[in-house]
Tab-separated table of C-alpha atoms in Angstrom:
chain	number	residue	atom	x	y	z
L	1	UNK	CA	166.579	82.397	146.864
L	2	UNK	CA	170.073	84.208	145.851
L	3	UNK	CA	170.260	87.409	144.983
L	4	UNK	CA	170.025	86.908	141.727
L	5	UNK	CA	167.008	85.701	141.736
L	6	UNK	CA	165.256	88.078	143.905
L	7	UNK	CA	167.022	91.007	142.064
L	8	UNK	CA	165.870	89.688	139.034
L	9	UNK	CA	162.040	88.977	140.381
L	10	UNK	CA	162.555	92.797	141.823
L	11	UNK	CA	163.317	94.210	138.494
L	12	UNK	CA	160.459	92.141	136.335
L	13	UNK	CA	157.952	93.050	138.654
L	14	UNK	CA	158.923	96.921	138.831
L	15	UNK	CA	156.854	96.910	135.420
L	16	UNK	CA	155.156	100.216	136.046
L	17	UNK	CA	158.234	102.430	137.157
L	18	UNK	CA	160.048	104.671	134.917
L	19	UNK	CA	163.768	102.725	133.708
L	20	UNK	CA	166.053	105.360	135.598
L	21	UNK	CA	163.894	104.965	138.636
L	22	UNK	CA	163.888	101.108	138.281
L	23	UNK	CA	167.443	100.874	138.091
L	24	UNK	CA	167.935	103.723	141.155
L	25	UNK	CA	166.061	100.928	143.149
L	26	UNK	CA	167.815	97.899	141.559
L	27	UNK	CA	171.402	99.470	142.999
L	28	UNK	CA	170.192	100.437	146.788
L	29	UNK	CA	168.813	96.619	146.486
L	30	UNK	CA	172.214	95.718	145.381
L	31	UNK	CA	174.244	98.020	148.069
L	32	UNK	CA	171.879	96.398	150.496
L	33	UNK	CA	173.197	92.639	149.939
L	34	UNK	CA	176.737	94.206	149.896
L	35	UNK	CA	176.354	95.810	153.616
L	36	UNK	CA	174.464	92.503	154.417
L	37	UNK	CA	177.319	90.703	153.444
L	38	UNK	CA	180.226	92.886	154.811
L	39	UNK	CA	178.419	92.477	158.032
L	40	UNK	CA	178.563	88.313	157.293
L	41	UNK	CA	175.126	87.589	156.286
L	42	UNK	CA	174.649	84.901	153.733
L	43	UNK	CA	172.028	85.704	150.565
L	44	UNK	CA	169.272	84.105	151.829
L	45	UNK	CA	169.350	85.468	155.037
L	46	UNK	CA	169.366	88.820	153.531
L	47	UNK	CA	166.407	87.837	151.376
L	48	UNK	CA	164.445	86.818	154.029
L	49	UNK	CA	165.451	89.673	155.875
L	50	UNK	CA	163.975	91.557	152.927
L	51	UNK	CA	161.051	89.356	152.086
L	52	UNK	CA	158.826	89.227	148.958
L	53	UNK	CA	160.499	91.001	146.069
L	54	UNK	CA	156.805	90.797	144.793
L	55	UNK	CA	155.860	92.269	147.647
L	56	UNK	CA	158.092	94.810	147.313
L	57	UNK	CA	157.611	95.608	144.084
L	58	UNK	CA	153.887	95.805	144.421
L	59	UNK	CA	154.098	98.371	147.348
L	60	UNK	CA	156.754	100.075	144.982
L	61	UNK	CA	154.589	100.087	141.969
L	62	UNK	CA	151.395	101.555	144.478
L	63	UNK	CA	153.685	104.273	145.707
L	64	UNK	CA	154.642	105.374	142.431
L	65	UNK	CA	151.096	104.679	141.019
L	66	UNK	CA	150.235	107.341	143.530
L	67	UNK	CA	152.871	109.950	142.940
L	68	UNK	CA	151.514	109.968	138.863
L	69	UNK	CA	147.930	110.744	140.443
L	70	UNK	CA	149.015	113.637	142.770
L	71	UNK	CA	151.535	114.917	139.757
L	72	UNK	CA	148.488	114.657	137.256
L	73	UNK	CA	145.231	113.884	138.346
L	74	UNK	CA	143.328	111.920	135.631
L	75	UNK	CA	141.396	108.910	135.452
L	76	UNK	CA	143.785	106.892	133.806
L	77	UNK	CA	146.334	107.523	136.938
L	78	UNK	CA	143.573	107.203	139.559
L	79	UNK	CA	142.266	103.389	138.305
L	80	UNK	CA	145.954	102.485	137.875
L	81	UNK	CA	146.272	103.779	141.805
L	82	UNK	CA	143.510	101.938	142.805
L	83	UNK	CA	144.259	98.670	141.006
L	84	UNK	CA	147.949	99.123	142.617
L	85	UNK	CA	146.191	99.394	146.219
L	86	UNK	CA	143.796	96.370	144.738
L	87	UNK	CA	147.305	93.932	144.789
L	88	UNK	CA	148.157	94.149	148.529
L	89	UNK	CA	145.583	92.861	150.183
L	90	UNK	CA	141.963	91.159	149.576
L	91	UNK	CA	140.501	93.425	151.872
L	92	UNK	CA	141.622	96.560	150.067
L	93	UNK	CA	140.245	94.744	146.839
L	94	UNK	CA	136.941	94.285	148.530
L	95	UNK	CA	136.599	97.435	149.536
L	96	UNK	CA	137.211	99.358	146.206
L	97	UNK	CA	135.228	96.851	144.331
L	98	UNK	CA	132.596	97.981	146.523
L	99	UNK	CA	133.416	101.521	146.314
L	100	UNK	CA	133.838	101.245	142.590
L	101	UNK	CA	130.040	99.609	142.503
L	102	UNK	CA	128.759	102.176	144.502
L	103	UNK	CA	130.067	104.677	142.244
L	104	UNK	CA	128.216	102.689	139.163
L	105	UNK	CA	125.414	103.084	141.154
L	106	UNK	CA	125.234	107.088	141.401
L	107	UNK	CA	126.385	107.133	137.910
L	108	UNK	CA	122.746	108.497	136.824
L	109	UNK	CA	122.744	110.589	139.614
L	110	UNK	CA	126.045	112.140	138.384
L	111	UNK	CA	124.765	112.845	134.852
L	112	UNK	CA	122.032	114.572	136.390
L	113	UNK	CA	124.081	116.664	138.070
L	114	UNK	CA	126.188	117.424	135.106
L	115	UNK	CA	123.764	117.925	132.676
L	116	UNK	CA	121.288	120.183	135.211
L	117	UNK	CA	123.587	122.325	136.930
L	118	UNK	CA	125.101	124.015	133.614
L	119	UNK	CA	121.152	124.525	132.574
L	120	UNK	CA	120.223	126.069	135.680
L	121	UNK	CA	122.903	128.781	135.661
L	122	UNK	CA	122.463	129.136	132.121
L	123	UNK	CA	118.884	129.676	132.587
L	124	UNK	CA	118.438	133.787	132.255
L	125	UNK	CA	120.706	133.695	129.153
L	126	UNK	CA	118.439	130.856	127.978
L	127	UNK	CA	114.793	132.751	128.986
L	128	UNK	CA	116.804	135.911	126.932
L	129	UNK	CA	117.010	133.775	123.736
L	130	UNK	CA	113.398	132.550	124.363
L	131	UNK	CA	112.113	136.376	124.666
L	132	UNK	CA	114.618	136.960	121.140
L	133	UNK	CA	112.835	133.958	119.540
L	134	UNK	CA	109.384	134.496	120.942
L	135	UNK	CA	108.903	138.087	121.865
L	136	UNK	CA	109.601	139.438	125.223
L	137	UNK	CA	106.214	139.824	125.501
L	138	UNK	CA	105.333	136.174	126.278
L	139	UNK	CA	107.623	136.351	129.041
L	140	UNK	CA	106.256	136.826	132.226
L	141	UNK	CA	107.663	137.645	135.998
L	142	UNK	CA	107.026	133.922	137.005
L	143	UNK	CA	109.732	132.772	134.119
L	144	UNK	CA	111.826	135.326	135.277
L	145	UNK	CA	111.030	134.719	139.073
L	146	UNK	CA	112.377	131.032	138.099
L	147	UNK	CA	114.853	131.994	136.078
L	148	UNK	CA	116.724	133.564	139.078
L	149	UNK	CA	116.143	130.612	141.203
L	150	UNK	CA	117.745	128.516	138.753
L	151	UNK	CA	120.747	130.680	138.591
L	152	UNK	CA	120.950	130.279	142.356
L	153	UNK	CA	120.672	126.927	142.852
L	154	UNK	CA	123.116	126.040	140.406
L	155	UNK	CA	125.767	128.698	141.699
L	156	UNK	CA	125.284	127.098	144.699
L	157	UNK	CA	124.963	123.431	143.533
L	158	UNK	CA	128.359	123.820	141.450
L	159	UNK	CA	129.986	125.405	144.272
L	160	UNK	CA	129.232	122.482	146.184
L	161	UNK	CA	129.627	119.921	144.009
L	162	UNK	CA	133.505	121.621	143.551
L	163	UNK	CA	134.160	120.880	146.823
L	164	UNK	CA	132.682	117.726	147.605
L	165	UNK	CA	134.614	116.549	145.081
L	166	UNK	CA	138.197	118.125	146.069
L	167	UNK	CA	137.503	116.166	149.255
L	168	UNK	CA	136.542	113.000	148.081
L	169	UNK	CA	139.604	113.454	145.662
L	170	UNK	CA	142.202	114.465	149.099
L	171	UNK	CA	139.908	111.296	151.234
L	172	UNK	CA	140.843	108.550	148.319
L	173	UNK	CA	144.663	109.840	148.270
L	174	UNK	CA	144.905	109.075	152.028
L	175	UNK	CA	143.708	106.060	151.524
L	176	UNK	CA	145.580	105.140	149.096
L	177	UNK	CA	148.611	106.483	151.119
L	178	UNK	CA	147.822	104.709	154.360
L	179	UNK	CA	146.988	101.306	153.160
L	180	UNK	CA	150.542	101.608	151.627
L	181	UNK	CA	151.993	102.639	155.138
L	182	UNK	CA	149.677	99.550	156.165
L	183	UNK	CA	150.990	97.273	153.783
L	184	UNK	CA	154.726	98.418	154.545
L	185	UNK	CA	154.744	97.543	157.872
L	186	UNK	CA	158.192	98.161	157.616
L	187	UNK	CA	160.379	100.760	155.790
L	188	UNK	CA	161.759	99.684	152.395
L	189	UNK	CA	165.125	101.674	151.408
């Protein structure tokens, strides 16, 4: 392969990087043949030196996938992160199928969750609107009595829930960030 080929391979497969930061890469690829050939190296043993420029380009377009999620965390940038990831290996593809299956799974689980938790710390404002509605007179201290364990179980649940979530949020970007290093195995420029 010359280096026209591989540049050009390089530059259709950087699909998912910003143009300035596609063609910042394009020229250290370029300076890189240059030293290579100063130092007497023919193209393709600077290519193969290099490897894949697929390869490349797919660890390139993870790494970047991965900067957009820590800049902006939505799920938009998190799937295109993990289906980045997904190209390097089978294994990784395997494994975040699963994970994505297990997360299908809990999917009622998590509606639950969202749906009960606001309701149980909004449940002394609601039993007030019941006693407006109703009369405060059909209230009695076991509604309240509940009413106050709702509250406190929901503080707590959502408090919880905050932070399980922050972690599992920090636990996927290390992932993410090692099976990059993994996939490396070498340093690109």
């Amino acid at each position: 392969m010359s280096k026209k080929q591989f540049l050009l391979i390089l530059k259709k497969q950087l699909w998912k990087l910003p143009k300035n930061e596609k063609e910042e890469i394009l020229q250290d690829y370029e300076e890189y043949f240059m030293i290579g050939v100063g130092e007497g190296k023919t193209e393709i043993q600077i290519v193969a030196a290099l490897g894949s420029p697929k390869q490349i380009a797919k660890e390139l377009n993870a790494v970047y996938a991965i900067k957009k999620v820590e800049e902006r965390k939505s799920i938009r940038n998190i799937f295109t992160a993990l289906f980045s990831i997904m190209g390097l290996s089978v294994i990784n593809c395997v494994i975040i199928i699963v994970s994505l299956f297990m997360l299908i799974i809990l999917i009622p689980f998590t509606l639950a969750y969202i749906i009960g938790v606001p309701i149980m710390i909004l449940s002394p404002l609601i039993l007030i609107v019941m006693g407006f509605v109703n009369g405060f007179s059909t209230i009695g201290s076991g509604e309240i009595l509940e009413s106050i364990k709702g509250l406190s179980i929901g503080s707590l649940l959502a408090f919880l829930g905050y932070y399980i979530a922050k972690f599992s949020f920090i636990l996927l970007l290390k992932y993410l960030r090692w099976n990059i290093s993994i996939a490396r195995g070498k340093q690109l420029l």
